Coordinates of C-alpha atoms in Angstrom, one line a residue:
X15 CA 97.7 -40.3 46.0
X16 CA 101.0 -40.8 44.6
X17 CA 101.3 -44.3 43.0
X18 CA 104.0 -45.6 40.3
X19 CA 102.6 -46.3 37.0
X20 CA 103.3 -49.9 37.6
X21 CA 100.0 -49.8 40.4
X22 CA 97.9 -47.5 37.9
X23 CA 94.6 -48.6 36.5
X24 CA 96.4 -48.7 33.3
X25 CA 99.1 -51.5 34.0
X26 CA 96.1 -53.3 35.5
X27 CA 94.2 -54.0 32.6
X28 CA 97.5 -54.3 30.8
X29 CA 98.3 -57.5 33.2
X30 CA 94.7 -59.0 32.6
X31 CA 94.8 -58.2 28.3
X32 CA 98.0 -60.4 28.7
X33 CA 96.0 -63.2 30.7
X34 CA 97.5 -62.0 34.1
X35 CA 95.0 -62.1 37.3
X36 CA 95.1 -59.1 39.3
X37 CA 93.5 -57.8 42.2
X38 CA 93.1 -54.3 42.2
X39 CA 92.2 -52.0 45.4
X40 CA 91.7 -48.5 45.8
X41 CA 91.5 -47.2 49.5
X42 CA 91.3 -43.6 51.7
X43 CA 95.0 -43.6 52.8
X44 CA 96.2 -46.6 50.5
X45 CA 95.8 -48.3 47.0
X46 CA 97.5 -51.8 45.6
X47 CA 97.5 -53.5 42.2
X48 CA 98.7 -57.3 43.3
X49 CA 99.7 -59.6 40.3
X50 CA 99.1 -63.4 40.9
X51 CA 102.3 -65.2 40.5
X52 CA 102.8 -69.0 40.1
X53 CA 105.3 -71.5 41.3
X54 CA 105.2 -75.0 41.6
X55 CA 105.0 -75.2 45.4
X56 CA 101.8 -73.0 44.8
X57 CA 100.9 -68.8 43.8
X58 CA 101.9 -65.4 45.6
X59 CA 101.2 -62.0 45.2
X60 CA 103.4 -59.8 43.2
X61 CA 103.1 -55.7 44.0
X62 CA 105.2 -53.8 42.2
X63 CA 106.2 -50.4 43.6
X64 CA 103.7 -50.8 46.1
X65 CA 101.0 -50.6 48.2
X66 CA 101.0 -47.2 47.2
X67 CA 100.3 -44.4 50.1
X68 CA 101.0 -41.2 51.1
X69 CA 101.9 -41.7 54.9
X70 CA 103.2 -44.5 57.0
X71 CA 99.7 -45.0 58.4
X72 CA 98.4 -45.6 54.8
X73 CA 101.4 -47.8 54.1
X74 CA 100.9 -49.8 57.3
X75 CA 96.8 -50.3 56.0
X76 CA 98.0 -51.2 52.8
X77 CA 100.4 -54.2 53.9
X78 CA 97.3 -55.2 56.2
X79 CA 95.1 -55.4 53.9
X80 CA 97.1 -56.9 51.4
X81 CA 97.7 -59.6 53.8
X82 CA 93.9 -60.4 54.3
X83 CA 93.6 -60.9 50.5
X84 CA 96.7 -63.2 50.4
X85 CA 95.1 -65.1 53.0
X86 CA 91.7 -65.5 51.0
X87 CA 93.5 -66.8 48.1
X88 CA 95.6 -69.0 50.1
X89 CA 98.9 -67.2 49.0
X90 CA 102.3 -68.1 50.0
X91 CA 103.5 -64.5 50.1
X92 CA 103.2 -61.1 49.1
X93 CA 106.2 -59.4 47.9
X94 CA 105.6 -56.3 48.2
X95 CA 108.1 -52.7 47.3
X96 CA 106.8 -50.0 49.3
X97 CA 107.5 -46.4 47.9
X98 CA 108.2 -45.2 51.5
X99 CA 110.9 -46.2 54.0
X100 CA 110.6 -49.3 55.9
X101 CA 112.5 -49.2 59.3
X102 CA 113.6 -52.4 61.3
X103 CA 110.3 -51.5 63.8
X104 CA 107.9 -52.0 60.7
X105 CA 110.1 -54.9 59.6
X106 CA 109.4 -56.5 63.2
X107 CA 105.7 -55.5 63.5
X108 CA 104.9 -56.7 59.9
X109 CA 106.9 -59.9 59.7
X110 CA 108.2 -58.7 56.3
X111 CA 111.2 -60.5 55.0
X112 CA 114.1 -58.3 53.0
X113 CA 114.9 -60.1 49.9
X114 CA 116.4 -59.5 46.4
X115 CA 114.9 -56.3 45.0
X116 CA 112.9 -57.2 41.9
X117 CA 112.3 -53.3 40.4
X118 CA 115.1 -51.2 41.2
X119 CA 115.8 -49.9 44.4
X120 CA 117.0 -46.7 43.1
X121 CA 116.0 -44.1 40.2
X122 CA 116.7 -40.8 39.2
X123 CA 113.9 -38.3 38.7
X124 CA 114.2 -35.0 36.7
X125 CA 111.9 -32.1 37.7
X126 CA 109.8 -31.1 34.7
X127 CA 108.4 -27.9 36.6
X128 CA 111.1 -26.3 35.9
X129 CA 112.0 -23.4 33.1
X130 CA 113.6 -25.6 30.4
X131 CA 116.4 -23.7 30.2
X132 CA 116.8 -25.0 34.0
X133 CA 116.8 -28.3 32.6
X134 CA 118.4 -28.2 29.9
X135 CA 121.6 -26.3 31.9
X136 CA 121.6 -29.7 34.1
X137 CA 122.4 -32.1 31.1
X138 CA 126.1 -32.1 29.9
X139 CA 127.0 -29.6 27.5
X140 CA 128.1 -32.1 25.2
X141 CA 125.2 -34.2 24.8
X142 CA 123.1 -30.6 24.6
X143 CA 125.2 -29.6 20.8
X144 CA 124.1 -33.2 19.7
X145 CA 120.2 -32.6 20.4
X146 CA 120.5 -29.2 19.0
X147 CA 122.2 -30.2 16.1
X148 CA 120.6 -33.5 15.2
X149 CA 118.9 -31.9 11.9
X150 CA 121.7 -31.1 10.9
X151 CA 123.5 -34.5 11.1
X152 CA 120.6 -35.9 8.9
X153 CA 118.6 -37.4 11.9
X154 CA 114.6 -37.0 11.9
X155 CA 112.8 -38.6 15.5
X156 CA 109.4 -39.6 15.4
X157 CA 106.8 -41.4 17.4
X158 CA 106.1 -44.5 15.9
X159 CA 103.7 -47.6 16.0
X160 CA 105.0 -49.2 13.3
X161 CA 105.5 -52.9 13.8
X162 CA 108.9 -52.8 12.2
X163 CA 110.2 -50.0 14.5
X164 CA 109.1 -52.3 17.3
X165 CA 111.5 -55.0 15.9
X166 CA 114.4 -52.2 15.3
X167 CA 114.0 -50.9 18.9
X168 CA 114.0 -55.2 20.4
X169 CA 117.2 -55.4 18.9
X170 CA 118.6 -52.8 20.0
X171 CA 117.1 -53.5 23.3
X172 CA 118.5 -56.9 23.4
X173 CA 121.9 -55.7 22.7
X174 CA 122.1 -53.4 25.1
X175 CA 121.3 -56.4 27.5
X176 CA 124.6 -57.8 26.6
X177 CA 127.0 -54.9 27.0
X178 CA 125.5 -54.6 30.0
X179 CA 124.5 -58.0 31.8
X180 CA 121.0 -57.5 32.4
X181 CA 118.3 -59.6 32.0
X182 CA 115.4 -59.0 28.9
X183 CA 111.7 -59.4 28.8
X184 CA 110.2 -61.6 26.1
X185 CA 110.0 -60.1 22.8
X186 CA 106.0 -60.8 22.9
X187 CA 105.7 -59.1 26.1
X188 CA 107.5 -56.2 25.2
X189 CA 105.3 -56.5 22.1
X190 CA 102.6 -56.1 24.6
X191 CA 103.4 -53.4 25.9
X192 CA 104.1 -51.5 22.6
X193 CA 100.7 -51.6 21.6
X194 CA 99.3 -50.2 24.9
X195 CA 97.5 -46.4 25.4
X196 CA 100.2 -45.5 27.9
X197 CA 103.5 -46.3 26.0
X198 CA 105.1 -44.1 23.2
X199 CA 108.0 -45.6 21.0
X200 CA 110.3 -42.5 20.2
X201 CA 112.6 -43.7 16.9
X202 CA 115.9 -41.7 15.4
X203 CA 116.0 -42.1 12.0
X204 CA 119.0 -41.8 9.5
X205 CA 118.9 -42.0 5.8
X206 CA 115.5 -43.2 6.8
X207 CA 116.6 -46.4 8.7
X208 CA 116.4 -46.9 12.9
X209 CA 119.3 -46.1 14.7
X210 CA 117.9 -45.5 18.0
X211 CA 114.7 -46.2 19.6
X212 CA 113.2 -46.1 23.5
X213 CA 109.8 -47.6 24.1
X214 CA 108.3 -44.8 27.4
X215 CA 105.3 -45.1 29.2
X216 CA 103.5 -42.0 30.3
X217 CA 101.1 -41.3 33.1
X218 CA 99.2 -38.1 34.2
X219 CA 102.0 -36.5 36.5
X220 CA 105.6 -38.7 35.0
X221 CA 106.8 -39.8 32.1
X222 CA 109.0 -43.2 32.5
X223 CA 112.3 -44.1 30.6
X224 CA 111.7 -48.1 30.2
X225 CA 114.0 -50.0 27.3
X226 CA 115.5 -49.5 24.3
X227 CA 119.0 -48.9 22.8
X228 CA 120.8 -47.2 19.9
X229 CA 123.0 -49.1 17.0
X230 CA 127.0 -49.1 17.6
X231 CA 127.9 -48.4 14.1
X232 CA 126.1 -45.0 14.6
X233 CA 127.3 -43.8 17.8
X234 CA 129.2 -41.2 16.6
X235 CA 126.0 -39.8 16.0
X236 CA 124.7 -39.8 19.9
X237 CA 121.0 -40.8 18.7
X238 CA 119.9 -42.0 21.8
X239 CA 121.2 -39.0 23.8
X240 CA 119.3 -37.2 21.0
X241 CA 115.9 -38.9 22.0
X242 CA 116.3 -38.9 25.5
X243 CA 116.3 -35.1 25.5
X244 CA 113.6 -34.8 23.3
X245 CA 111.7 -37.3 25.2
X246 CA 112.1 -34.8 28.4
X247 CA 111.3 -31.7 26.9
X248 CA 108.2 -33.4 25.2
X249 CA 107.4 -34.9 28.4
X250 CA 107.5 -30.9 29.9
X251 CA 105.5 -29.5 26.8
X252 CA 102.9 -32.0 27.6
X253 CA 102.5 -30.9 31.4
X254 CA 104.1 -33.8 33.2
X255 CA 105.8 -33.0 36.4
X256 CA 108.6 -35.6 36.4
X257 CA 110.9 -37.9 34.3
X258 CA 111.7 -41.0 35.7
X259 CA 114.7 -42.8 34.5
X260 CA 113.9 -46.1 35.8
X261 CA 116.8 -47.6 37.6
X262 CA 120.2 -46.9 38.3
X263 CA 122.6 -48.5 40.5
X264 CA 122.9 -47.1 44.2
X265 CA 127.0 -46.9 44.4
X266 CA 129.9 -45.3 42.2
X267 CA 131.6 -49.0 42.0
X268 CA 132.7 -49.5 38.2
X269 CA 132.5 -52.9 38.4
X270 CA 128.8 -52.9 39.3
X271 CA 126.8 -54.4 36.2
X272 CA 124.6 -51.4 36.1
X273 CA 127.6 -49.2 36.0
X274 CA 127.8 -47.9 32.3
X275 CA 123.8 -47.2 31.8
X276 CA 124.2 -45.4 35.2
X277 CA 126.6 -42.6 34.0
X278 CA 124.4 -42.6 30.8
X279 CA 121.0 -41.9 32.3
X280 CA 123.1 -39.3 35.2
X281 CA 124.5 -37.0 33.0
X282 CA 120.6 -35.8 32.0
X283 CA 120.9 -34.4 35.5
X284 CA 117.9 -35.2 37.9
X285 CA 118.2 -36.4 41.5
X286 CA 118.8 -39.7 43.0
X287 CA 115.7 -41.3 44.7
X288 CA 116.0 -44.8 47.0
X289 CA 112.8 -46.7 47.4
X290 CA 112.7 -49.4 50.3
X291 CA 113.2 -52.0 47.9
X292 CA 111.8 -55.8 47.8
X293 CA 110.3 -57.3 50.9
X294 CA 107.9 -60.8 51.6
X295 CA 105.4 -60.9 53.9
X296 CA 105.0 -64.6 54.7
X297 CA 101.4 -66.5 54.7
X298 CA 102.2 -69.8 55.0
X299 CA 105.4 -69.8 56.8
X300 CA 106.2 -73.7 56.1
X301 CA 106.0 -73.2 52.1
X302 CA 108.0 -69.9 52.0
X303 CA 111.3 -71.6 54.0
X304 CA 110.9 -74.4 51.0
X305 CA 110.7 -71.9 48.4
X306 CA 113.3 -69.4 49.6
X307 CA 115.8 -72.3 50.0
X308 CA 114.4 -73.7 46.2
X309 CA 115.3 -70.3 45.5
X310 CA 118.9 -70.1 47.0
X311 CA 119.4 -73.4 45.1
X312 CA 118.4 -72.0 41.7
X313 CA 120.4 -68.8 42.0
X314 CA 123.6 -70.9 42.8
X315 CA 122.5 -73.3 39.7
X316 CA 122.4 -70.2 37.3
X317 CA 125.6 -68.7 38.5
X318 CA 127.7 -72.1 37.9
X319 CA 125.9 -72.2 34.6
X320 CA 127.3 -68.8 33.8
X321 CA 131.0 -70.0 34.3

């Protein structure tokens, strides 16, 4: 069955090492990882990229079931992001409520079955000479779990967020992460200090381009483009089928935030994939038209705070 890492066995125990409570199901047609989440009005369910399934008919079972299981822990919600579409009939038949995608609605996935020559002929030439060259420059890349290359790559991460107006995890959660089975932390090195690290995680069939950054006094250098491409071509070498680049922005508009990582991550070629995005499934119909309005309310809050 084709599943996102986020609703692998492997994030699983990764949300209950961090204290999370999950329910985890795996079915004929469908499988879900829910994550309990808290508000004050009371908890919902949280799937990420999922119920995962193979055919609308597994999808469908999926949702169902997912909504018996809200209803045993006396759930608000689900909010659920199917992989597959959702039309305005399923919509209707489901009750499910569109809202503000959580994960990104769109991706870009790079075949690995492919010669490498293939791929590599799909990134821009450019950015090609600066992986092939790197050695040359003075860079080394390795894959690290050194504690301090964690700190080098949350700094870089963090600025990153700036330039481009998105919002970070916490620096122990990402530390989380960093010490889990599935992730690798790919570093660029020159005269033997950071200048570009990516944390990825890594499942049987895709490899997944998650945060990191490279330092502005070295861009001249291109290390992050450097690691990307060796993160692909290891990712081929070690029999993975896909790269995902995890989120880019649906539209050509310059002024969208996402913008300037978007033309980053599309010039390693790959095609554009849409998910259905972020949807509720209401439980207790009278608690979620409080907490959608709280939530209204909170959204306008943070955007006159931004002014």
């Amino acid at each position: 069955m084709t599943k996102h890492i986020l609703q692998s066995q492997a994030w699983n125990d990764f949300q209950r090492n961090i204290g999370r409570k999950t329910f985890y199901k795996e079915a004929k047609d469908y499988s879900y990882l829910a994550i309990l989440e808290q508000t004050k009005l009371g908890n919902y369910l949280f799937v990420p990229y999922g119920p995962a399934a193979d055919t609308k008919k597994g999808q469908k079972a999926g949702i169902l079931a997912l909504k018996e299981l809200a209803t045993r822990e006396k759930a608000i919600f689900v909010r659920i992001e199917p992989l597959l579409p959702v039309s305005e009939t399923d919509q209707k038949d489901l009750n499910l409520q569109k809202t503000k995608d959580i994960e990104p609605k769109y991706t870009r996935i790079i075949d690995l079955t492919r010669p490498e020559e293939e791929i590599l002929a799909d990134i821009e030439k450019r950015k090609v000479r600066y992986w092939r060259n790197y050695a040359k420059k003075g860079i080394s890349i390795e894959i690290s779990k050194n504690p301090a290359d964690f700190d080098a790559l949350y700094d870089f991460y963090t600025a990153i967020s700036k330039t481009n107006n998105f919002a970070t995890h916490d620096k122990k959660y990402l530390k989380a992460q960093f010490e889990q089975n599935f992730t690798k932390l790919y570093v660029a090195r020159y005269e033997n200090q950071p200048i570009a690290a990516y944390l990825i995680y890594d499942d049987e069939n895709t490899r997944y381009f998650t945060h990191g950054g490279a330092d502005y006094e070295h861009r001249n250098l291109a290390a992050g483009t450097i690691l990307v491409i060796q993160m692909i071509l290891d990712a081929k070498k070690s029999g993975q089928k896909s790269f995902d680049m995890w989120g880019v922005c649906g539209t050509d508009d310059k002024n969208d935030p996402w913008y300037g990582f978007t033309s980053f991550k599309n010039a390693f070629g790959g095609q554009q994939v849409e998910f259905a995005g972020t949807y509720d499934l209401p439980i207790d119909t009278k608690k979620y038209r409080i907490y959608k309005n709280l939530r209204k309310i909170n959204r306008i809050k943070r955007k006159i705070l931004k002014k």
